[in-house]
Structure formats: C-alpha cells, structure tokens
Amino acid sequence: MSDTLTGTPATTAPTTDSTRRPRLRGTTWLVWRQHRAAFWTVLGATVLCLAWIVYQRTQMVDFLHGYGWPDKSIDDLAGSNEFGQYANAFQSVSLGLTVIPILLGVFVGAPLLAGDLETGTAKLVAAQSTSRARWLATKLGLTALVVTVSTVVLSAAYGWWWNPVKYQNTVGDWTSGSAFDITGPVPVALTLFTVVGGVAIGVVLRRTLAAMVVTFGFAVVVQLVWGYFRLSLGDVVTITTSKGVTADNSFPTLPDGAYQIDESYLTGSGDLLGWSTCVDAQSEQARELCLKKADVVGWSVDYLPISQMTGMQWFGSAILLALTAGVTAALFFWGRKRLV
C-alpha cells in the first residue's frame, strides 16, 4: 500500500524480538490457559492477604512506638485490652495461613491431572507432538512456581509482622503452627508436599471429586503428623538447680521465648522425680519434710530455646522437600506408561 500524498510505499515499524513483550508459548501457554482461574485466584488472594498483613503490622508498630518500644519492654502490655486486639489479629491471620496447604492441595493439586484424565484431555495431549514427560513437567513446574511465589510472599510478610513480638508468648508460641508453620521455609515445603501429594492422588483415582475428597484427608493427616513430630526436630536443652524447690526464686529462669517441655524434681543422686511428688502432703511443712526425705535438692527443666527455631524449620523443610521429590519422581515414572 502506497502513501497517497507522496506516492511512496508506506512503511511499518520494524518488529524485533527486543520490542515484543515476553509471552508464554507452547505447552506453558496451554497449561496456564487451562488453569489460569485457579492460578489467578491464588495470586489474587495472596495480594489481598499481603495488604492486610502490611496494614496490621503498621497499626501494631505505631501502637508499640507510642508505648515506647523498643526502649521499653512489651511484657507489661500482655494483659492490656488494646494490645489484646493485635494478638487476636495474629491468631485470626495465622489460622487462615495454616489451612493454605490443605486448600491448595484440594483445589489446585487434586484436580490438576485428575481433571484431564477424567475428561480425556490427557489422551488428546498424548496424541500430539508434545511428550507426556514435558506435559507433566510443565503442569507440575508452573503449579509449583505459583505455589512457591504465594507461600514465600506470605511467609516473609508474616515473619516481618511477627518479628517485633516473637518473644511474647501471649501473641503466639513459636513452637505452635501459628508461627513455626507459616514462617521461614516451612510453609513452602509443607504446601508443595501437600499439592504434589494431591496430584499423585488424582493420577491414581482419575476422578476429580474423589481425588479432592481423598486429598483433603491426606492433607489433614499430613498436618497432624507434622504437628506431632515438630518438636522432635530440635535438641532439648536441660537446666538444673540445687537451691531446693520451695524457696523463692528456686525455679530456674529460662531464656526469653523458650518453650518449656518438662519439669522434674532433681535428687542429690541425680535421679528425677515427677513434679507431683509429695503433692498429697497436708501442709507446707509436711511437703518440705516429704521432699527432704526424697532427697530433692532442686529442679530439672527441659526446654527448647527460640534460637533453634530456624534450624528446626530448615531441617523439617528438607525432609518435606525430599518427600516431595520422591512423589514427583514416582509421578514421572507412572506417567511414562499409565498417565493416559
């Protein structure tokens, strides 16, 4: 087509790779297109939750600065009503974040391949030039990317919010799921394992609804087992005293943020007696006589210091990621022959 004024051919701006916006292509585009509703829902919910955490953290820090923090300790604020509302905010948000592995396992992991197997899409893909391994790798890789980005952002945001009050047990005990499971690498590893487990369940059952139901049970069991073994990831520290057990300040002082596991009476021979020893004594004098007869000389207290939290999280996450890698390898082995 020529220019009507000059008679010269009209030219168009050259199109080069440098001026093009990056776009998804091939199998990656197809997988994103197929699951874009779930992926955008996850990313959108992440942004909303991030905004809420930033707002809550800003409000809390303003309150603490008004009180005189960090020059003044916040221990005296534990019983105040105003500080209590911030503690309640921690509890509500942490509850929501702890169910993320379950939700993503059920609504993202379970239908990922089960839907394709149920509707016959898997057979259609297998008939194309794309190999089964590439299709499976793209499905898992893109899903893992979205899950990882979401959980990393929320983990970092919650840790940033919790950090000023992490030594305050009234806000959240660091060994519980309200802090340990939603900070650091744990939420990423726990969610990836649950999601990949849901994918594997979907491949075996080949029915979306059945896979979602079974994945829900699987995710709940994972949470329960993880909670049961969580404390075993650390090295228990024992502190003893020899000042008796009835005098003032006889009980050992634990470090800030320490989680007490057990306490026992310590005898002169080094044996341990349950703290309920002599509890049936009718008077304080009778109790002291009973303890003296049992040769009780002090306390023995087992605890986990908060300084072990990061190491415990990485150790536990390594175990979960290893399990995730094992399930992924099994999926690829299964997918070479039985995926369609």
Short mmCIF file of C-alpha atoms in Angstrom, two decimals:
data_model
loop_
_atom_site.label_atom_id
_atom_site.label_comp_id
_atom_site.label_asym_id
_atom_site.label_seq_id
_atom_site.Cartn_x
_atom_site.Cartn_y
_atom_site.Cartn_z
CA MET A 1 0.00 0.00 0.00
CA SER A 2 1.43 3.44 -1.02
CA ASP A 3 1.16 6.81 0.64
CA THR A 4 -1.50 8.90 -1.27
CA LEU A 5 0.44 12.14 -0.78
CA THR A 6 3.96 11.15 -1.82
CA GLY A 7 3.35 8.05 -3.80
CA THR A 8 5.98 6.22 -1.80
CA PRO A 9 5.27 2.86 -0.26
CA ALA A 10 4.02 3.05 3.29
CA THR A 11 6.42 1.58 5.81
CA THR A 12 5.71 -0.01 9.09
CA ALA A 13 7.79 -0.01 12.21
CA PRO A 14 10.09 -3.00 12.26
CA THR A 15 9.14 -5.65 14.73
CA THR A 16 12.04 -7.17 16.60
CA ASP A 17 12.32 -9.61 19.45
CA SER A 18 13.53 -6.80 21.70
CA THR A 19 10.29 -4.83 21.25
CA ARG A 20 7.99 -7.74 21.86
CA ARG A 21 6.65 -8.38 25.31
CA PRO A 22 7.53 -11.81 26.69
CA ARG A 23 4.69 -14.22 26.20
CA LEU A 24 4.02 -17.78 27.20
CA ARG A 25 4.31 -20.21 24.35
CA GLY A 26 3.54 -23.80 23.55
CA THR A 27 2.81 -26.15 26.39
CA THR A 28 3.43 -23.48 29.02
CA TRP A 29 0.79 -21.22 27.47
CA LEU A 30 -1.63 -24.13 27.22
CA VAL A 31 -1.20 -25.13 30.89
CA TRP A 32 -1.52 -21.53 32.07
CA ARG A 33 -4.60 -21.05 29.91
CA GLN A 34 -6.17 -24.23 31.25
CA HIS A 35 -5.59 -23.43 34.94
CA ARG A 36 -5.47 -19.64 34.82
CA ALA A 37 -8.59 -19.28 37.00
CA ALA A 38 -7.01 -21.28 39.84
CA PHE A 39 -3.62 -19.60 39.44
CA TRP A 40 -5.04 -16.08 39.39
CA THR A 41 -7.22 -16.87 42.38
CA VAL A 42 -4.17 -17.99 44.36
CA LEU A 43 -2.14 -14.93 43.35
CA GLY A 44 -5.03 -12.55 43.97
CA ALA A 45 -5.72 -13.99 47.41
CA THR A 46 -2.01 -13.65 48.17
CA VAL A 47 -2.05 -9.95 47.30
CA LEU A 48 -5.13 -9.31 49.46
CA CYS A 49 -3.65 -11.19 52.42
CA LEU A 50 -0.35 -9.34 51.97
CA ALA A 51 -2.14 -5.99 52.06
CA TRP A 52 -3.97 -6.97 55.25
CA ILE A 53 -0.73 -8.08 56.95
CA VAL A 54 1.01 -4.82 55.99
CA TYR A 55 -1.92 -2.84 57.41
CA GLN A 56 -1.97 -4.81 60.67
CA ARG A 57 1.79 -4.58 61.08
CA THR A 58 1.73 -0.82 60.54
CA GLN A 59 -1.03 -0.38 63.14
CA MET A 60 0.79 -2.57 65.66
CA VAL A 61 4.15 -0.85 65.26
CA ASP A 62 2.54 2.59 65.62
CA PHE A 63 0.97 1.40 68.87
CA LEU A 64 4.26 -0.03 70.14
CA HIS A 65 6.18 3.15 69.28
CA GLY A 66 3.58 5.16 71.16
CA TYR A 67 4.17 2.93 74.17
CA GLY A 68 7.94 3.44 73.98
CA TRP A 69 9.12 0.30 72.19
CA PRO A 70 11.88 -0.76 71.61
CA ASP A 71 13.36 1.12 74.57
CA LYS A 72 10.65 -0.26 76.84
CA SER A 73 9.81 -3.95 77.11
CA ILE A 74 6.40 -5.01 75.82
CA ASP A 75 5.98 -7.68 78.51
CA ASP A 76 3.83 -5.31 80.56
CA LEU A 77 1.43 -4.94 77.63
CA ALA A 78 0.46 -8.60 77.65
CA GLY A 79 -2.70 -8.07 79.71
CA SER A 80 -3.87 -4.81 78.14
CA ASN A 81 -7.04 -4.76 76.07
CA GLU A 82 -5.54 -2.61 73.34
CA PHE A 83 -2.61 -4.94 72.81
CA GLY A 84 -5.01 -7.87 73.00
CA GLN A 85 -6.66 -6.82 69.74
CA TYR A 86 -3.33 -7.13 67.95
CA ALA A 87 -2.81 -10.55 69.49
CA ASN A 88 -6.25 -11.56 68.23
CA ALA A 89 -5.32 -10.33 64.76
CA PHE A 90 -2.30 -12.63 64.84
CA GLN A 91 -4.48 -15.56 65.79
CA SER A 92 -7.05 -14.99 63.05
CA VAL A 93 -4.49 -14.48 60.29
CA SER A 94 -2.32 -17.40 61.41
CA LEU A 95 -5.37 -19.66 61.42
CA GLY A 96 -6.08 -18.71 57.84
CA LEU A 97 -2.48 -19.23 56.75
CA THR A 98 -2.19 -22.66 58.38
CA VAL A 99 -5.00 -24.03 56.19
CA ILE A 100 -3.35 -22.87 52.95
CA PRO A 101 -1.62 -26.25 52.35
CA ILE A 102 -4.97 -28.01 52.72
CA LEU A 103 -6.82 -25.60 50.42
CA LEU A 104 -4.17 -25.66 47.70
CA GLY A 105 -3.82 -29.42 47.92
CA VAL A 106 -7.56 -29.93 47.50
CA PHE A 107 -8.40 -27.22 44.94
CA VAL A 108 -5.15 -26.99 42.96
CA GLY A 109 -3.25 -30.27 43.39
CA ALA A 110 -6.03 -32.84 43.21
CA PRO A 111 -7.76 -31.56 40.02
CA LEU A 112 -4.50 -30.78 38.19
CA LEU A 113 -4.24 -34.14 36.40
CA ALA A 114 -7.39 -35.87 37.61
CA GLY A 115 -9.50 -33.48 35.54
CA ASP A 116 -7.51 -34.23 32.37
CA LEU A 117 -7.71 -37.96 32.97
CA GLU A 118 -11.43 -37.84 33.68
CA THR A 119 -12.38 -35.73 30.64
CA GLY A 120 -9.99 -37.40 28.20
CA THR A 121 -7.81 -34.32 27.72
CA ALA A 122 -4.78 -36.41 28.66
CA LYS A 123 -5.36 -38.70 25.69
CA LEU A 124 -5.66 -35.72 23.38
CA VAL A 125 -2.38 -34.28 24.64
CA ALA A 126 -0.65 -37.64 24.33
CA ALA A 127 -1.70 -37.78 20.66
CA GLN A 128 0.10 -34.51 19.93
CA SER A 129 3.79 -33.92 19.37
CA THR A 130 4.34 -32.93 23.00
CA SER A 131 5.71 -35.78 25.08
CA ARG A 132 4.00 -36.95 28.23
CA ALA A 133 7.06 -36.07 30.29
CA ARG A 134 7.10 -32.49 29.00
CA TRP A 135 3.38 -32.07 29.59
CA LEU A 136 3.70 -33.40 33.12
CA ALA A 137 6.81 -31.32 33.83
CA THR A 138 5.06 -28.15 32.63
CA LYS A 139 1.98 -28.89 34.72
CA LEU A 140 3.97 -29.52 37.87
CA GLY A 141 6.53 -26.79 37.24
CA LEU A 142 4.04 -24.00 36.63
CA THR A 143 1.90 -25.07 39.58
CA ALA A 144 4.95 -25.29 41.85
CA LEU A 145 6.03 -21.82 40.71
CA VAL A 146 2.68 -20.25 41.59
CA VAL A 147 2.52 -22.09 44.93
CA THR A 148 6.10 -21.17 45.82
CA VAL A 149 5.67 -17.48 44.98
CA SER A 150 2.48 -17.29 47.03
CA THR A 151 3.81 -19.07 50.10
CA VAL A 152 7.19 -17.29 50.06
CA VAL A 153 5.49 -13.88 49.98
CA LEU A 154 3.08 -14.73 52.79
CA SER A 155 5.79 -16.39 54.87
CA ALA A 156 8.08 -13.35 54.61
CA ALA A 157 5.22 -10.94 55.32
CA TYR A 158 4.00 -12.81 58.39
CA GLY A 159 7.55 -13.16 59.73
CA TRP A 160 8.05 -9.41 59.27
CA TRP A 161 4.81 -8.74 61.15
CA TRP A 162 5.57 -11.21 63.96
CA ASN A 163 9.24 -10.31 64.48
CA PRO A 164 8.74 -7.37 66.93
CA VAL A 165 6.69 -9.56 69.29
CA LYS A 166 8.18 -13.01 68.64
CA TYR A 167 9.40 -13.31 72.25
CA GLN A 168 5.93 -12.53 73.63
CA ASN A 169 4.21 -15.86 74.30
CA THR A 170 0.79 -14.24 74.61
CA VAL A 171 0.94 -13.39 70.91
CA GLY A 172 1.95 -16.81 69.67
CA ASP A 173 4.08 -19.66 70.89
CA TRP A 174 6.85 -20.16 68.33
CA THR A 175 6.61 -23.97 68.53
CA SER A 176 2.96 -23.97 67.51
CA GLY A 177 1.60 -23.98 64.00
CA SER A 178 0.63 -20.32 64.36
CA ALA A 179 4.28 -19.27 64.00
CA PHE A 180 6.50 -22.24 63.16
CA ASP A 181 4.47 -23.47 60.18
CA ILE A 182 3.87 -20.12 58.49
CA THR A 183 7.31 -18.51 58.69
CA GLY A 184 10.61 -19.39 57.09
CA PRO A 185 10.78 -22.28 54.60
CA VAL A 186 8.16 -24.47 56.30
CA PRO A 187 5.01 -23.14 54.53
CA VAL A 188 6.68 -23.56 51.13
CA ALA A 189 7.79 -27.14 51.80
CA LEU A 190 4.56 -28.15 53.54
CA THR A 191 2.37 -26.74 50.77
CA LEU A 192 4.44 -28.23 47.94
CA PHE A 193 4.30 -31.67 49.56
CA THR A 194 0.53 -31.44 50.03
CA VAL A 195 -0.08 -30.18 46.50
CA VAL A 196 2.16 -32.79 44.83
CA GLY A 197 0.56 -35.44 47.03
CA GLY A 198 -2.83 -34.26 45.78
CA VAL A 199 -1.62 -34.53 42.19
CA ALA A 200 -0.48 -38.11 42.80
CA ILE A 201 -3.83 -38.99 44.37
CA GLY A 202 -5.59 -37.54 41.34
CA VAL A 203 -3.45 -39.63 38.98
CA VAL A 204 -4.30 -42.81 40.87
CA LEU A 205 -8.04 -42.16 41.30
CA ARG A 206 -8.57 -40.45 37.90
CA ARG A 207 -11.72 -38.75 39.19
CA THR A 208 -11.68 -35.11 40.24
CA LEU A 209 -14.23 -35.16 43.07
CA ALA A 210 -12.90 -38.39 44.57
CA ALA A 211 -9.35 -37.03 44.36
CA MET A 212 -10.35 -33.82 46.15
CA VAL A 213 -12.05 -35.72 48.97
CA VAL A 214 -9.13 -38.09 49.49
CA THR A 215 -6.63 -35.23 49.22
CA PHE A 216 -8.46 -33.39 51.99
CA GLY A 217 -7.99 -36.40 54.26
CA PHE A 218 -4.36 -36.72 53.17
CA ALA A 219 -3.68 -33.03 53.88
CA VAL A 220 -5.25 -33.23 57.34
CA VAL A 221 -3.18 -36.31 58.19
CA VAL A 222 -0.02 -34.53 57.00
CA GLN A 223 -0.79 -31.60 59.29
CA LEU A 224 -1.42 -33.89 62.27
CA VAL A 225 1.74 -35.94 61.71
CA TRP A 226 3.80 -32.80 61.16
CA GLY A 227 2.46 -31.26 64.36
CA TYR A 228 3.25 -34.44 66.30
CA PHE A 229 6.88 -34.58 65.19
CA ARG A 230 7.54 -30.83 65.09
CA LEU A 231 9.24 -30.61 68.49
CA SER A 232 11.47 -33.61 67.74
CA LEU A 233 13.29 -31.53 65.13
CA GLY A 234 15.17 -29.66 67.87
CA ASP A 235 17.73 -30.56 70.51
CA VAL A 236 16.26 -30.39 74.01
CA VAL A 237 18.24 -28.29 76.48
CA THR A 238 18.20 -29.19 80.20
CA ILE A 239 18.81 -26.73 83.01
CA THR A 240 19.16 -27.82 86.66
CA THR A 241 19.26 -26.06 90.02
CA SER A 242 20.38 -27.06 93.51
CA LYS A 243 18.67 -24.39 95.61
CA GLY A 244 15.75 -26.50 96.72
CA VAL A 245 12.22 -26.25 95.33
CA THR A 246 10.27 -24.36 97.97
CA ALA A 247 12.28 -21.17 98.38
CA ASP A 248 11.53 -18.04 96.39
CA ASN A 249 13.25 -17.89 93.00
CA SER A 250 14.24 -21.55 93.28
CA PHE A 251 12.77 -22.37 89.87
CA PRO A 252 15.30 -21.83 87.05
CA THR A 253 14.94 -18.79 84.80
CA LEU A 254 14.55 -19.78 81.16
CA PRO A 255 15.72 -17.63 78.22
CA ASP A 256 13.20 -15.29 76.61
CA GLY A 257 10.95 -17.13 74.20
CA ALA A 258 11.98 -20.57 75.46
CA TYR A 259 9.41 -23.34 75.19
CA GLN A 260 9.27 -25.49 78.33
CA ILE A 261 8.82 -29.19 77.60
CA ASP A 262 9.01 -30.80 81.02
CA GLU A 263 9.98 -30.17 84.64
CA SER A 264 11.05 -32.61 87.33
CA TYR A 265 12.49 -32.66 90.83
CA LEU A 266 16.24 -33.35 90.97
CA THR A 267 17.60 -35.51 93.78
CA GLY A 268 21.05 -35.45 95.29
CA SER A 269 21.94 -38.64 93.42
CA GLY A 270 20.91 -37.10 90.07
CA ASP A 271 17.63 -39.01 89.73
CA LEU A 272 14.49 -37.28 88.50
CA LEU A 273 11.14 -37.34 90.28
CA GLY A 274 7.82 -36.18 88.88
CA TRP A 275 6.74 -32.68 89.87
CA SER A 276 3.68 -34.21 91.53
CA THR A 277 5.90 -35.84 94.18
CA CYS A 278 4.62 -35.04 97.68
CA VAL A 279 1.64 -33.17 96.22
CA ASP A 280 -0.65 -35.00 98.65
CA ALA A 281 1.07 -33.52 101.70
CA GLN A 282 -1.49 -31.94 104.05
CA SER A 283 0.61 -28.86 104.87
CA GLU A 284 3.62 -26.95 103.61
CA GLN A 285 5.70 -28.27 106.49
CA ALA A 286 4.70 -31.84 105.66
CA ARG A 287 5.55 -31.24 102.00
CA GLU A 288 9.01 -29.91 102.84
CA LEU A 289 9.60 -32.94 105.08
CA CYS A 290 8.48 -35.27 102.28
CA LEU A 291 10.78 -33.59 99.76
CA LYS A 292 13.69 -33.74 102.17
CA LYS A 293 13.06 -37.43 102.74
CA ALA A 294 13.08 -37.94 98.94
CA ASP A 295 16.45 -36.10 98.81
CA VAL A 296 15.10 -33.43 96.46
CA VAL A 297 17.72 -30.70 96.01
CA GLY A 298 16.41 -28.72 93.04
CA TRP A 299 14.72 -28.60 89.65
CA SER A 300 15.47 -30.13 86.29
CA VAL A 301 13.74 -28.38 83.38
CA ASP A 302 13.79 -29.40 79.72
CA TYR A 303 13.17 -26.68 77.13
CA LEU A 304 13.74 -25.63 73.54
CA PRO A 305 15.30 -22.18 73.03
CA ILE A 306 13.86 -19.97 70.33
CA SER A 307 17.34 -19.75 68.81
CA GLN A 308 16.79 -23.27 67.44
CA MET A 309 13.69 -22.27 65.50
CA THR A 310 15.42 -21.50 62.19
CA GLY A 311 17.48 -24.69 62.25
CA MET A 312 14.42 -26.78 63.09
CA GLN A 313 12.47 -25.19 60.26
CA TRP A 314 15.14 -25.89 57.66
CA PHE A 315 15.63 -29.45 58.89
CA GLY A 316 11.92 -30.18 58.74
CA SER A 317 11.59 -28.46 55.37
CA ALA A 318 14.42 -30.55 53.95
CA ILE A 319 12.53 -33.70 54.96
CA LEU A 320 9.31 -32.44 53.37
CA LEU A 321 11.08 -31.40 50.16
CA ALA A 322 12.77 -34.80 49.95
CA LEU A 323 9.36 -36.46 50.25
CA THR A 324 8.02 -34.09 47.59
CA ALA A 325 10.88 -35.02 45.26
CA GLY A 326 10.14 -38.70 45.84
CA VAL A 327 6.45 -38.28 44.98
CA THR A 328 7.38 -36.23 41.90
CA ALA A 329 9.77 -38.94 40.69
CA ALA A 330 7.01 -41.52 41.18
CA LEU A 331 4.65 -39.35 39.11
CA PHE A 332 7.12 -39.23 36.21
CA PHE A 333 7.74 -42.97 36.44
CA TRP A 334 3.99 -43.64 36.46
CA GLY A 335 3.37 -41.06 33.74
CA ARG A 336 5.59 -42.74 31.17
CA LYS A 337 3.21 -45.71 30.94
CA ARG A 338 -0.02 -45.15 32.84
CA LEU A 339 -0.73 -41.43 32.64
CA VAL A 340 -3.38 -41.78 29.94
#
